[in-house]
Coordinates of C-alpha atoms in Angstrom, one line a residue:
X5 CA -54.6 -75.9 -90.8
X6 CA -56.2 -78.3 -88.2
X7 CA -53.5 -80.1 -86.2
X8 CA -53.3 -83.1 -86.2
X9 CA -54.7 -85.1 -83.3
X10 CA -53.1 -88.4 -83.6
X11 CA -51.7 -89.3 -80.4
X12 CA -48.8 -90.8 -81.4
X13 CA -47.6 -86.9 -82.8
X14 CA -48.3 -85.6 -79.3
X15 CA -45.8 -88.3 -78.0
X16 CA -43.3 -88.1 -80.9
X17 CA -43.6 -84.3 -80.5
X18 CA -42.3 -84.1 -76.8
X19 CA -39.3 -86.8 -77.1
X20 CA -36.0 -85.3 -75.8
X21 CA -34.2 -82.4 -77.8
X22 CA -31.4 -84.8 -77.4
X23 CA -32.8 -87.9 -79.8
X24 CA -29.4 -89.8 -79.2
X25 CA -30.1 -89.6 -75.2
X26 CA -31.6 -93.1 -73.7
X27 CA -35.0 -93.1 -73.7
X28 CA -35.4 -96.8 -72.9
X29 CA -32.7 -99.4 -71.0
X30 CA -33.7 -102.9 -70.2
X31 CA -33.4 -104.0 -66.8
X32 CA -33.4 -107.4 -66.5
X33 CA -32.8 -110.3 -69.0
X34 CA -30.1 -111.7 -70.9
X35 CA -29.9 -108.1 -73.0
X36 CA -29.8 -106.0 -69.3
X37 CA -28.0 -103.0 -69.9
X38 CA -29.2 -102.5 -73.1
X39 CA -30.6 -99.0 -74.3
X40 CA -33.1 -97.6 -76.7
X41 CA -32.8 -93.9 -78.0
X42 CA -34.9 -91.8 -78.8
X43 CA -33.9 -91.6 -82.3
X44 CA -34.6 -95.7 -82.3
X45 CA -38.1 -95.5 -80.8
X46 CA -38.7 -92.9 -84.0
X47 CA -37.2 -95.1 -86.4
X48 CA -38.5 -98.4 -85.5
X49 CA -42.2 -97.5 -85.2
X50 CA -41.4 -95.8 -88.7
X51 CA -40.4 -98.7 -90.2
X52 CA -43.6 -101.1 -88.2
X53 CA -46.0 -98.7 -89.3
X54 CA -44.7 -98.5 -93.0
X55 CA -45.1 -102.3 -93.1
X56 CA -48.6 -102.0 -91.7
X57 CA -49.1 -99.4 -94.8
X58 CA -47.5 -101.9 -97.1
X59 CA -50.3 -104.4 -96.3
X60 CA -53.1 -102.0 -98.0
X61 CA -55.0 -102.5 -94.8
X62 CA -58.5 -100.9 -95.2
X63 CA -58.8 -97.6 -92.9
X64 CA -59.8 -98.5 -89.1
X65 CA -58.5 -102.0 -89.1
X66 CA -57.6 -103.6 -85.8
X67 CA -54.5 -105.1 -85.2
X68 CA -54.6 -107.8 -82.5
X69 CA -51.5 -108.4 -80.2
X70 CA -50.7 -111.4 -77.9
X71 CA -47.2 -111.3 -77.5
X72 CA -44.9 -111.2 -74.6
X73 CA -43.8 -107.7 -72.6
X74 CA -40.9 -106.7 -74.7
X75 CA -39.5 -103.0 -75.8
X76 CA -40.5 -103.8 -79.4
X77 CA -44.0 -105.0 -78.4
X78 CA -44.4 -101.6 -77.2
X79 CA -42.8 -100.1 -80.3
X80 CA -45.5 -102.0 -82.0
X81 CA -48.2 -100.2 -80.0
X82 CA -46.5 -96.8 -81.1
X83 CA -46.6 -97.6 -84.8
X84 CA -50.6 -99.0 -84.9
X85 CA -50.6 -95.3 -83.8
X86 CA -48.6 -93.4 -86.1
X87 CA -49.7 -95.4 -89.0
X88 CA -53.7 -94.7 -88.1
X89 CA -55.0 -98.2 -87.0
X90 CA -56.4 -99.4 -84.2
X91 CA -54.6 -101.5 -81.4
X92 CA -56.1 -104.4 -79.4
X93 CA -54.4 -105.4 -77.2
X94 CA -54.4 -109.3 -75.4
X95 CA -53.5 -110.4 -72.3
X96 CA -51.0 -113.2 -72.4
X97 CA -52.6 -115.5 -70.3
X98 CA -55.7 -115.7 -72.6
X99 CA -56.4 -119.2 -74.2
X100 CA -57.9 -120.6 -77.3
X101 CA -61.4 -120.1 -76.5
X102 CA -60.9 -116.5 -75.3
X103 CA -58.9 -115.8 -78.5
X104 CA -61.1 -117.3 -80.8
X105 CA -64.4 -114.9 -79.2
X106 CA -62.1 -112.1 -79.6
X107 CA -61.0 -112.2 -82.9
X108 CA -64.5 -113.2 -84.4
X109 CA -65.7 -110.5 -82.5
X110 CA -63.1 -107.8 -83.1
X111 CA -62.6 -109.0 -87.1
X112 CA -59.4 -108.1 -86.6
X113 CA -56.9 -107.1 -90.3
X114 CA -53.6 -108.4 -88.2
X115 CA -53.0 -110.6 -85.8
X116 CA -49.3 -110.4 -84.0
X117 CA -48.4 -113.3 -81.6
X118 CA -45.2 -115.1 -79.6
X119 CA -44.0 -117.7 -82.2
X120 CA -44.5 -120.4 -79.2
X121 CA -48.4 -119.9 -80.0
X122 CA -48.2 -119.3 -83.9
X123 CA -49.3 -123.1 -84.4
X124 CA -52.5 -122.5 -82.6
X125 CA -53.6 -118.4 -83.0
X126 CA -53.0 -118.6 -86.8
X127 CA -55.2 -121.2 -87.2
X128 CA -57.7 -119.7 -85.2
X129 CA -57.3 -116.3 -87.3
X130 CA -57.2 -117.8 -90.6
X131 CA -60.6 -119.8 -89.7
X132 CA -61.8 -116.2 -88.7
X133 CA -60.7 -115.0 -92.3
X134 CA -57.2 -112.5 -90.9
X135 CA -55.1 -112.0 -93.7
X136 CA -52.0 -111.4 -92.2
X137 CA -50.7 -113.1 -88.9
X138 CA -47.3 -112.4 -87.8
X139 CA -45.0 -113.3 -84.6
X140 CA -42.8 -111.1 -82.1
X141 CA -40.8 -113.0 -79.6
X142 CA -38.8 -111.5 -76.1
X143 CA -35.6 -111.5 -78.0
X144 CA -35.9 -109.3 -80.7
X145 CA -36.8 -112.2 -83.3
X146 CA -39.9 -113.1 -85.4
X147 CA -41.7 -112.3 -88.7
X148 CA -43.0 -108.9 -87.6
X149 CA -39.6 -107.7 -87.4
X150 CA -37.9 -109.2 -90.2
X151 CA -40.4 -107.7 -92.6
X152 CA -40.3 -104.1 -90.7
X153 CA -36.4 -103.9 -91.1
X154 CA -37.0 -103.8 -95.0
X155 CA -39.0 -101.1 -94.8
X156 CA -37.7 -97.1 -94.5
X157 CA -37.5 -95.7 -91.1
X158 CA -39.1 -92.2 -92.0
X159 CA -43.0 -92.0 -92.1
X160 CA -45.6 -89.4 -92.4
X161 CA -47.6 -90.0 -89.0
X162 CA -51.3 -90.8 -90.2
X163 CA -53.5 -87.7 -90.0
X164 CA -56.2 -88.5 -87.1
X165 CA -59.2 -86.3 -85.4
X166 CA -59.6 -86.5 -81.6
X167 CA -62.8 -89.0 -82.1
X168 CA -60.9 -91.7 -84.1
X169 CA -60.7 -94.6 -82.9
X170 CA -57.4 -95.6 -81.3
X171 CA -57.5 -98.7 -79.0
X172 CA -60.1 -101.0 -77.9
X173 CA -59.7 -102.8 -74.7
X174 CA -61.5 -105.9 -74.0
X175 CA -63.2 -105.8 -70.5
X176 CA -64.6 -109.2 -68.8
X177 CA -68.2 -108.8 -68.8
X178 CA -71.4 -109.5 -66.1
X179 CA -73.2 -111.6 -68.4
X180 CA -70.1 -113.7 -69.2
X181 CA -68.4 -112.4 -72.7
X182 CA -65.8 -109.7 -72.6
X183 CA -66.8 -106.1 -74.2
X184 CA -64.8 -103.9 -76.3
X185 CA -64.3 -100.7 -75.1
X186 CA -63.7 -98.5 -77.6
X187 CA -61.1 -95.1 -76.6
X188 CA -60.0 -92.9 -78.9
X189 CA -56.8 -90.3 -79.6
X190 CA -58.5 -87.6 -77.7
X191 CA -59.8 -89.9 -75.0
X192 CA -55.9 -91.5 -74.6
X193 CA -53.9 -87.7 -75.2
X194 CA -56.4 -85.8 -72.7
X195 CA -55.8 -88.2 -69.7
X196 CA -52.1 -88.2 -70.3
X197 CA -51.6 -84.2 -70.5
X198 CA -53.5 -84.2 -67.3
X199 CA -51.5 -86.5 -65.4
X200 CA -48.4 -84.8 -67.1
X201 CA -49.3 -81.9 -64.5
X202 CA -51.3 -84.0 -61.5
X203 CA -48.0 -86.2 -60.9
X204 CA -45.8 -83.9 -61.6
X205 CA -43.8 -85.8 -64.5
X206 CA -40.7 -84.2 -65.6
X207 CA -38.2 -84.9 -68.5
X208 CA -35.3 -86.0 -65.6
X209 CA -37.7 -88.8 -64.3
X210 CA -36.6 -92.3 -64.3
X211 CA -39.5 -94.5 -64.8
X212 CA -39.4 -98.3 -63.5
X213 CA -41.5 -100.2 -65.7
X214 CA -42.4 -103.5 -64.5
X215 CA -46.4 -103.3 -65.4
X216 CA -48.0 -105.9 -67.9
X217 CA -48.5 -103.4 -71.3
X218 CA -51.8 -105.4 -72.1
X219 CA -54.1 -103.4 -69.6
X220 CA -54.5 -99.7 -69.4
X221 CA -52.1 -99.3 -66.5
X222 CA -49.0 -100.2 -67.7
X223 CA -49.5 -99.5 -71.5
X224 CA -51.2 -96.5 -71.7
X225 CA -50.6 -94.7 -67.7
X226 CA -47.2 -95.3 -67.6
X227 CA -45.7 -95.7 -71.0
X228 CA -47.9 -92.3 -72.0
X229 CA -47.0 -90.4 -69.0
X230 CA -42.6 -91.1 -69.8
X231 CA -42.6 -90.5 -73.3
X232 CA -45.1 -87.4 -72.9
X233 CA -42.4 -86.2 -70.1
X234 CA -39.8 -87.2 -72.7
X235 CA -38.5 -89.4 -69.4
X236 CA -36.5 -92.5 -69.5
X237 CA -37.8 -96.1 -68.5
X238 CA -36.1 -98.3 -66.7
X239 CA -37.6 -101.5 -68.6
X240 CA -38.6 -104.6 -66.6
X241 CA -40.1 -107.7 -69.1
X242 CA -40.9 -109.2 -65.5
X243 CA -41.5 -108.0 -62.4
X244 CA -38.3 -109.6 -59.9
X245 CA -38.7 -107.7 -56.4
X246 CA -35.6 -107.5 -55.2
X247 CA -34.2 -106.8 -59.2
X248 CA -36.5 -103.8 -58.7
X249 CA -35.3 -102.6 -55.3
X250 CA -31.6 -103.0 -57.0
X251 CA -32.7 -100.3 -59.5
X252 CA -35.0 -97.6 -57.2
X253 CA -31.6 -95.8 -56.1
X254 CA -31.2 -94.5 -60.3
X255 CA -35.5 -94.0 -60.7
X256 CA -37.5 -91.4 -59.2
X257 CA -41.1 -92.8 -60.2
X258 CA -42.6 -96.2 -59.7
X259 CA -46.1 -97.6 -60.6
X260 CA -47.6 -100.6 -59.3
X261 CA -50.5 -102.8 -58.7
X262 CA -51.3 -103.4 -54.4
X263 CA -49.7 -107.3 -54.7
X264 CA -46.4 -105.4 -56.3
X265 CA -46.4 -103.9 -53.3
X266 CA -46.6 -106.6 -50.9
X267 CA -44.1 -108.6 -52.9
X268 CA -41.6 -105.7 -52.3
X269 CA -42.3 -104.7 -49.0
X270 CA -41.4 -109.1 -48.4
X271 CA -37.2 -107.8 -49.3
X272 CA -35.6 -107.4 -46.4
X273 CA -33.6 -105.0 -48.9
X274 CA -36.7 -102.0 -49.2
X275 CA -35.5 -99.1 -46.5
X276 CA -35.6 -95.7 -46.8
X277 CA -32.1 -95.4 -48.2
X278 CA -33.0 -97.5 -51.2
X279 CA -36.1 -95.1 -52.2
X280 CA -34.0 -91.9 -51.0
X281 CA -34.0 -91.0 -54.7
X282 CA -37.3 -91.9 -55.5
X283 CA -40.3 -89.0 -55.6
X284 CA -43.2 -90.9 -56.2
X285 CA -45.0 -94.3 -55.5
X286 CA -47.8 -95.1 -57.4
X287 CA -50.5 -98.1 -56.4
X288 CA -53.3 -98.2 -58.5
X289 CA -56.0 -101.1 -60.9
X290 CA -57.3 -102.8 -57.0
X291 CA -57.8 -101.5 -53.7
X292 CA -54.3 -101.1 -51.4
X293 CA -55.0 -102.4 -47.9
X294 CA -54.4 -100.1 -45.7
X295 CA -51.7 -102.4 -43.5
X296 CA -50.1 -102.3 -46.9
X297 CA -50.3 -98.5 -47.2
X298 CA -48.9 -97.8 -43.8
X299 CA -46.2 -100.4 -43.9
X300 CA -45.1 -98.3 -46.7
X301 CA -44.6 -95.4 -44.9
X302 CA -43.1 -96.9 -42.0
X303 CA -40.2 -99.0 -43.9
X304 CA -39.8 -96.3 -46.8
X305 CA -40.4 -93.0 -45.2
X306 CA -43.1 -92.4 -48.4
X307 CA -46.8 -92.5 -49.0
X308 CA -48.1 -94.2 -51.7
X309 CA -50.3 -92.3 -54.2
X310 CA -53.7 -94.2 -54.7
X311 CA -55.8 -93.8 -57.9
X312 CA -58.7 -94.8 -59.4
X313 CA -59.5 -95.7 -63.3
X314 CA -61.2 -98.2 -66.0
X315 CA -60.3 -99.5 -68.8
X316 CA -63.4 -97.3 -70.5
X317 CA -62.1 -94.2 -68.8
X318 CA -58.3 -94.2 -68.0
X319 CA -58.0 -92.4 -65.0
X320 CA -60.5 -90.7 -63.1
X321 CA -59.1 -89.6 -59.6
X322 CA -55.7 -89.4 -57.5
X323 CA -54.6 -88.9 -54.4
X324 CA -52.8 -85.5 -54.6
X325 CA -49.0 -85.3 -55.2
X326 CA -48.3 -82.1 -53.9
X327 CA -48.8 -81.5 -50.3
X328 CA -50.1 -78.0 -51.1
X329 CA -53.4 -79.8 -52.1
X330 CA -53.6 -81.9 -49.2
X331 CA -52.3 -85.2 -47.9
X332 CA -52.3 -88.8 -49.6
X333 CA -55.5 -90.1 -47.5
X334 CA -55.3 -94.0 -47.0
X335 CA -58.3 -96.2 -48.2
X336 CA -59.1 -93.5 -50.6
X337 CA -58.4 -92.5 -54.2
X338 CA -58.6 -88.7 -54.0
X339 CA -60.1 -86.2 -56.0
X340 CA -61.9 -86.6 -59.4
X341 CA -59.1 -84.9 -62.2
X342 CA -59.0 -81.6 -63.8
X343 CA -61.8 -82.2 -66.7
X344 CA -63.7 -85.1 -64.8
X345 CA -66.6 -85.2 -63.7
X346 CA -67.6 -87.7 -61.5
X347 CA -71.0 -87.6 -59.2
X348 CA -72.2 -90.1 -56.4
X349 CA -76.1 -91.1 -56.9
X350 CA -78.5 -93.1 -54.8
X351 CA -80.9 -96.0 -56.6
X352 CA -83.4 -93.5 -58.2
X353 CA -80.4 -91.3 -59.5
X354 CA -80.5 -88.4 -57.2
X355 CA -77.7 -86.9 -55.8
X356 CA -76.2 -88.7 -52.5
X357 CA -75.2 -86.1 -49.6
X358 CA -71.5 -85.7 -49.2
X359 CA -71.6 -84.3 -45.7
X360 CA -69.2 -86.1 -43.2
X361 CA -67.7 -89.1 -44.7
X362 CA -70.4 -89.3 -47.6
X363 CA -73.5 -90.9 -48.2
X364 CA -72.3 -94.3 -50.5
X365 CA -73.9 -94.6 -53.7
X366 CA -73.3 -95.3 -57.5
X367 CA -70.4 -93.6 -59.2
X368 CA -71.2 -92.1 -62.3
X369 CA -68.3 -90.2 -64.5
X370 CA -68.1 -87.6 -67.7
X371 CA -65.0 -86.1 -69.3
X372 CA -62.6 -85.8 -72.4
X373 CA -61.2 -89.3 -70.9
X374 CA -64.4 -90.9 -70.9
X375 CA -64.7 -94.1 -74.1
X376 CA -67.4 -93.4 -76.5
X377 CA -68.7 -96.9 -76.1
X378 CA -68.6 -100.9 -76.2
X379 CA -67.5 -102.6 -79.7
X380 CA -70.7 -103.7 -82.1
X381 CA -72.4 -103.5 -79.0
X382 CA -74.9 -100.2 -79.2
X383 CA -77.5 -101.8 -76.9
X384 CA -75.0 -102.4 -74.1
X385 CA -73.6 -98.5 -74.9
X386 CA -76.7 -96.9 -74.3
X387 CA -77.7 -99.3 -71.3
X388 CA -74.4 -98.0 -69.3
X389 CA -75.0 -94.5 -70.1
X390 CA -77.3 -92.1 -68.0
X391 CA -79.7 -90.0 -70.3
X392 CA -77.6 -86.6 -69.6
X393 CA -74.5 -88.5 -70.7
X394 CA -72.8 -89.9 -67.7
X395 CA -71.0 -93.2 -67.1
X396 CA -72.2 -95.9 -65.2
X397 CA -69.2 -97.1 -63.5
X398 CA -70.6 -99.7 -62.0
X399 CA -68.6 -99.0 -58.3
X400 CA -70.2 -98.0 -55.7
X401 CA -68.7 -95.3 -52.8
X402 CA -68.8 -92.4 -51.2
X403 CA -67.4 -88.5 -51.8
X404 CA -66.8 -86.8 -48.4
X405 CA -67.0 -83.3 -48.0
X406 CA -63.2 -82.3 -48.6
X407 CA -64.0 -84.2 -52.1
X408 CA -62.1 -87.7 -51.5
X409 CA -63.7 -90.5 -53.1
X410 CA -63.8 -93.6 -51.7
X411 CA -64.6 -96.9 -53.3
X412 CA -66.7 -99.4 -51.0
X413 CA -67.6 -102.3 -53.4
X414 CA -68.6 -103.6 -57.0
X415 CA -72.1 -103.6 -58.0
X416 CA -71.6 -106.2 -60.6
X417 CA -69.8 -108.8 -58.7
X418 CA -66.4 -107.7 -60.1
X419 CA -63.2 -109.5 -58.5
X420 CA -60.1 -107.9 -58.4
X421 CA -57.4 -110.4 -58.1
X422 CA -53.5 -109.1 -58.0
X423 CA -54.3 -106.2 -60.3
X424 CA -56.4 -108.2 -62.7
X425 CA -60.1 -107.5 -63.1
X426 CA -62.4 -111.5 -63.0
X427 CA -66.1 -111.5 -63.2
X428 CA -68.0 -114.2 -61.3
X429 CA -70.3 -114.7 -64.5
X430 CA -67.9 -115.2 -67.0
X431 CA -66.2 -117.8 -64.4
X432 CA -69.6 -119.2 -64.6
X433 CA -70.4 -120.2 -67.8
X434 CA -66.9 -122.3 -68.2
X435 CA -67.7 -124.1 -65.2
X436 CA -71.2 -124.7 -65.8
X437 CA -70.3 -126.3 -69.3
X438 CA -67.8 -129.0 -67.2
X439 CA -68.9 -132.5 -67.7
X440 CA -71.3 -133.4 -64.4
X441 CA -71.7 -129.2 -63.2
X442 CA -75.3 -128.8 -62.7
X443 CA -74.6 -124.9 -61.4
X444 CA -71.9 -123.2 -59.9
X445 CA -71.4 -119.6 -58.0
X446 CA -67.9 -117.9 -58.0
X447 CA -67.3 -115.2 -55.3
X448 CA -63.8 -112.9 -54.1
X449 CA -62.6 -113.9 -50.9
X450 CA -59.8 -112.0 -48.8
X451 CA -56.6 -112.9 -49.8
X452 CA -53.2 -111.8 -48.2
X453 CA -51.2 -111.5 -51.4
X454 CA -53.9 -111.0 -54.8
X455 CA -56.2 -108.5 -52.6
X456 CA -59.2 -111.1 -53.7
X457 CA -58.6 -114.6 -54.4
X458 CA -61.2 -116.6 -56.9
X459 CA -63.1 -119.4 -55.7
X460 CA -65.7 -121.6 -56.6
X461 CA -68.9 -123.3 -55.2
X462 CA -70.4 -125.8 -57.6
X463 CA -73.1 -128.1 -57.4
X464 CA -73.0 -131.5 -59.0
X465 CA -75.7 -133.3 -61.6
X466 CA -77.3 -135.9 -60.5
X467 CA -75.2 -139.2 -60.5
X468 CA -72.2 -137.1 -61.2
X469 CA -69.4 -137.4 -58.8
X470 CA -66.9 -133.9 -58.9
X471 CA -63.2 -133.1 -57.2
X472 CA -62.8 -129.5 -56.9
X473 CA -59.0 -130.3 -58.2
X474 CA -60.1 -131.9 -61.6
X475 CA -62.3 -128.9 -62.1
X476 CA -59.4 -126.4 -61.6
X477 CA -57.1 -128.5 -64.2
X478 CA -60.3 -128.8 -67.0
X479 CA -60.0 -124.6 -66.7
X480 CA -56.6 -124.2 -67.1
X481 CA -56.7 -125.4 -70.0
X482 CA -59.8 -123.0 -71.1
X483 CA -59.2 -119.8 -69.7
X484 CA -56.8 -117.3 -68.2
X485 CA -55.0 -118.6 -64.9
X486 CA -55.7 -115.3 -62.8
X487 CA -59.4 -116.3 -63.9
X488 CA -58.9 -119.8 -62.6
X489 CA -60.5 -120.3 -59.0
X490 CA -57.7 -121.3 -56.6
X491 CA -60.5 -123.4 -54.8
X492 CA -63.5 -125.1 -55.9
X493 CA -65.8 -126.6 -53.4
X494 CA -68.3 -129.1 -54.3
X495 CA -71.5 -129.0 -52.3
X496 CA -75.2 -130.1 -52.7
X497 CA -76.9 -126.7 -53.3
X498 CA -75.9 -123.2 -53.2
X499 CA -77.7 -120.8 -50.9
X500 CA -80.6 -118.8 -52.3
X501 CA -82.7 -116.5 -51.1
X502 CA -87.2 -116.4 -51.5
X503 CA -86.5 -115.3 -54.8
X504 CA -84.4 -118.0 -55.8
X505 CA -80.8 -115.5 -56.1
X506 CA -78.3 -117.2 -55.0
X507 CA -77.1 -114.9 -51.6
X508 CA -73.0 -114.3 -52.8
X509 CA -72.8 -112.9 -49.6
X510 CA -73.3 -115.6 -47.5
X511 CA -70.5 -118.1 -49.7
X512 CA -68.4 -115.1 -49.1
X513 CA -68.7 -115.0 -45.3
X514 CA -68.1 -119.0 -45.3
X515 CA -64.9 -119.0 -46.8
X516 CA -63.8 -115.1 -45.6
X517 CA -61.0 -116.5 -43.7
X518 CA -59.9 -119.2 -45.9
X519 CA -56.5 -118.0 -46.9
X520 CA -55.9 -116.4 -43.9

């Protein structure tokens, strides 16, 4: 008999002997204190995923999800799983416009939202034909749950094959709308196993939790990696630095993006005494300065654990965690992981030289982890593959010849920006479409706290007078505030070179220092 492969049977299968131990305890809010077993992650996603089954929802259906980080938004997650469907998950800062492309583009069967939005999103999904449209709020309340609690809390996890389709994660795009990246069971339980062994995750970990769960980092990285360990979480809805610091004396893992990071290392309260109990610091989703990286050491007495991964691929490398395989190297995410390939490759596609610190080129990547391809978009797919079946990352660095890999830039213009991944071109298109934009040019700049911050060079129509602080308001109302720039500068033409492309590099070089 084939086993079954759906991932959600692989996590269910390694929960604690003990199903009355805490698996989950909130850590901040109004309900702090309060604990989830794991007997009550098993019989909530039972009863979710029976009312997903109740719906008669054709096989393969997405279910769409813009709701607030809560323990039951999560619990949702786990029952898309066990019942066999497909999760998509939203960022919260998305607006109307972003929704609407997503949901006509994903055709989603469900759409789940806070029930401060349902006004707008369920008129937006009922335009786009979704039958059903529920809401989850922070507190435990809305229609999702009051239909799931009338439903039985035992279920038959949904028989699934490696290849099935599990999530799809939408990821901004160069040419301006977001692609779907499709990743599957096997793709999401391969990655996890492996970093079950690479960070050393044991069932007596502690897990602080204070990651968004609508990006690969904190939903599938770390939520995977504690209930595959059968570990606890320490659950943070919102990410409080000194709340967290409170809590690092009863956890012994932590995962953050670089601007966490800087945030914490801000609390007089961070000293080695406060992390004495802690075995691992994790920094991963945007480059870590190194000031940030060494400041780390100094006040904590640890070193932070860099990695690198994509929302197509999970992770790809890490830093090692036991010293045996060599030390945490600054400014670098490590080696590539058991079962990755990954391979460094000049413009023609030949191998770059990895003697000395490395010869930079294109990353390219292949492994179990690796997505099969972009939603309804087979063009694209085949574009950001290699012929012999490797991954155009789309990064460019450099492998040295102990194996570290080192990311130097972003072929395509990608900004990171506190964790969160903003292309230029996207940017773009909103501004370009304001009332009196002739053209505009969006670049990353240096900033102290976000890694990158956005800004924006735009050049006005004839006639048209702009103010770079009207332009910023007419966006947040249109798209995602880490997407807004948090400068717009209005000048007469942008600089280009004999070709006519505008040269990035120079608008970066003008404002470099402009936060400092």
């Amino acid at each position: 008999m084939t086993p079954n492969a759906n991932l959600f049977a692989a996590l269910r299968a390694n929960f604690s002997d003990d199903l009355d131990a805490c698996a989950i305890e909130l850590a901040d809010g109004p309900d702090a204190g309060q604990r989830y077993s794991w007997r009550d992650i098993d019989r909530a996603t039972a009863m979710i995923a029976n009312l997903l089954d109740s719906l008669d929802l054709p096989a393969g259906s997405r279910v769409a999800v813009q709701t607030e980080k809560s323990v039951e938004a999560l619990l949702l997650y786990l029952a898309v799983l066990r019942a066999g469907y497909v999760y998509l998950p939203l960022n919260t800062g998305y607006q109307a416009a972003e929704l609407e492309y997503f949901i006509g583009n994903a055709e989603p069967a469900v759409v789940v939202c806070a029930g401060k939005h349902f006004g707008w999103i369920s008129k937006l999904a009922f335009q786009a034909k979704v039958p059903w449209v529920f809401t989850l709020n922070e507190d435990r309340s809305g229609t999702l749950l009051d239909r799931a609690v009338q439903m039985p809390d035992t279920h038959q996890v949904a028989a699934k094959q490696p290849d099935d389709l599990a999530a799809i994660l939408y990821t901004s795009g160069t040419t301006g709308r977001s692609k779907g990246a499709m990743l599957s069971h096997g793709n999401l339980l391969s990655n996890a196993e492996v970093l079950r062994h690479a960070w050393g995750w044991r069932a007596d970990d502690v897990l602080i939790h204070a990651l968004p769960i609508f990006h690969v980092h904190g939903l599938f990285v770390a939520s995977h990696g504690a209930l595959l360990a059968g570990a606890r979480m320490l659950w943070f809805n919102r990410f409080e630095p000194r709340a967290v610091i409170a809590r690092l004396p009863d956890a012994t893992l932590f995962m953050g993006v670089p601007t966490l990071y800087v945030r914490l290392l801000e609390q007089a309260t961070l000293t080695a005494e406060a992390c004495a109990r802690m075995r691992l610091f994790i920094s991963g989703s945007a480059p870590l300065l190194i000031e940030t990286f060494q400041e780390w050491q100094r006040r904590t007495g640890h070193t932070i654990l860099e990695r690198y991964g994509m929302s197509e691929t999970v992770m790809l490398t890490s830093n090692p965690y036991r010293a045996e395989d060599g030390p945490r190297r600054g400014g670098t995410v490590g080696f590539p992981l058991p079962g990755v390939g990954l391979r460094v490759v000049d413009d023609a596609g030949a191998p770059c030289p990895s003697t000395g610190e490395g010869e930079i080129g294109h990353i390219q990547v292949r492994g179990p982890n690796v997505f099969s391809g972009y939603w309804r978009m087979p063009e694209k797919t085949k574009e950001e593959f290699t012929p012999d079946g490797w991954f155009k990352t789309g990064d460019v660095g450099r492998r040295d010849e102990q194996g570290y890999v080192t990311i130097v830039g972003r072929s395509k213009d990608l900004i990171i920006s506190g964790g969160y991944n903003v292309y230029p071109a996207e940017i773009e298109g909103w501004l370009n479409e304001l009332p009196g934009v002739a053209e505009s040019a969006v670049v990353g700049v240096p900033h102290p706290d976000f890694g990158e911050g956005v800004i924006a060079v735009v050049v006005p129509r004839a006639g048209a007078t702009l103010d770079g602080t009207t332009l910023i308001a007419a966006l947040k109302d249109r798209i995602a505030g880490f997407k807004v720039p948090k400068r717009v500068f209005v000048d007469t033409e942008l600089p280009r070179n004999a070709m006519g492309k505008v040269q990035k590099n120079l608008l970066r070089e003008r404002h470099r220092a402009l936060f400092g």
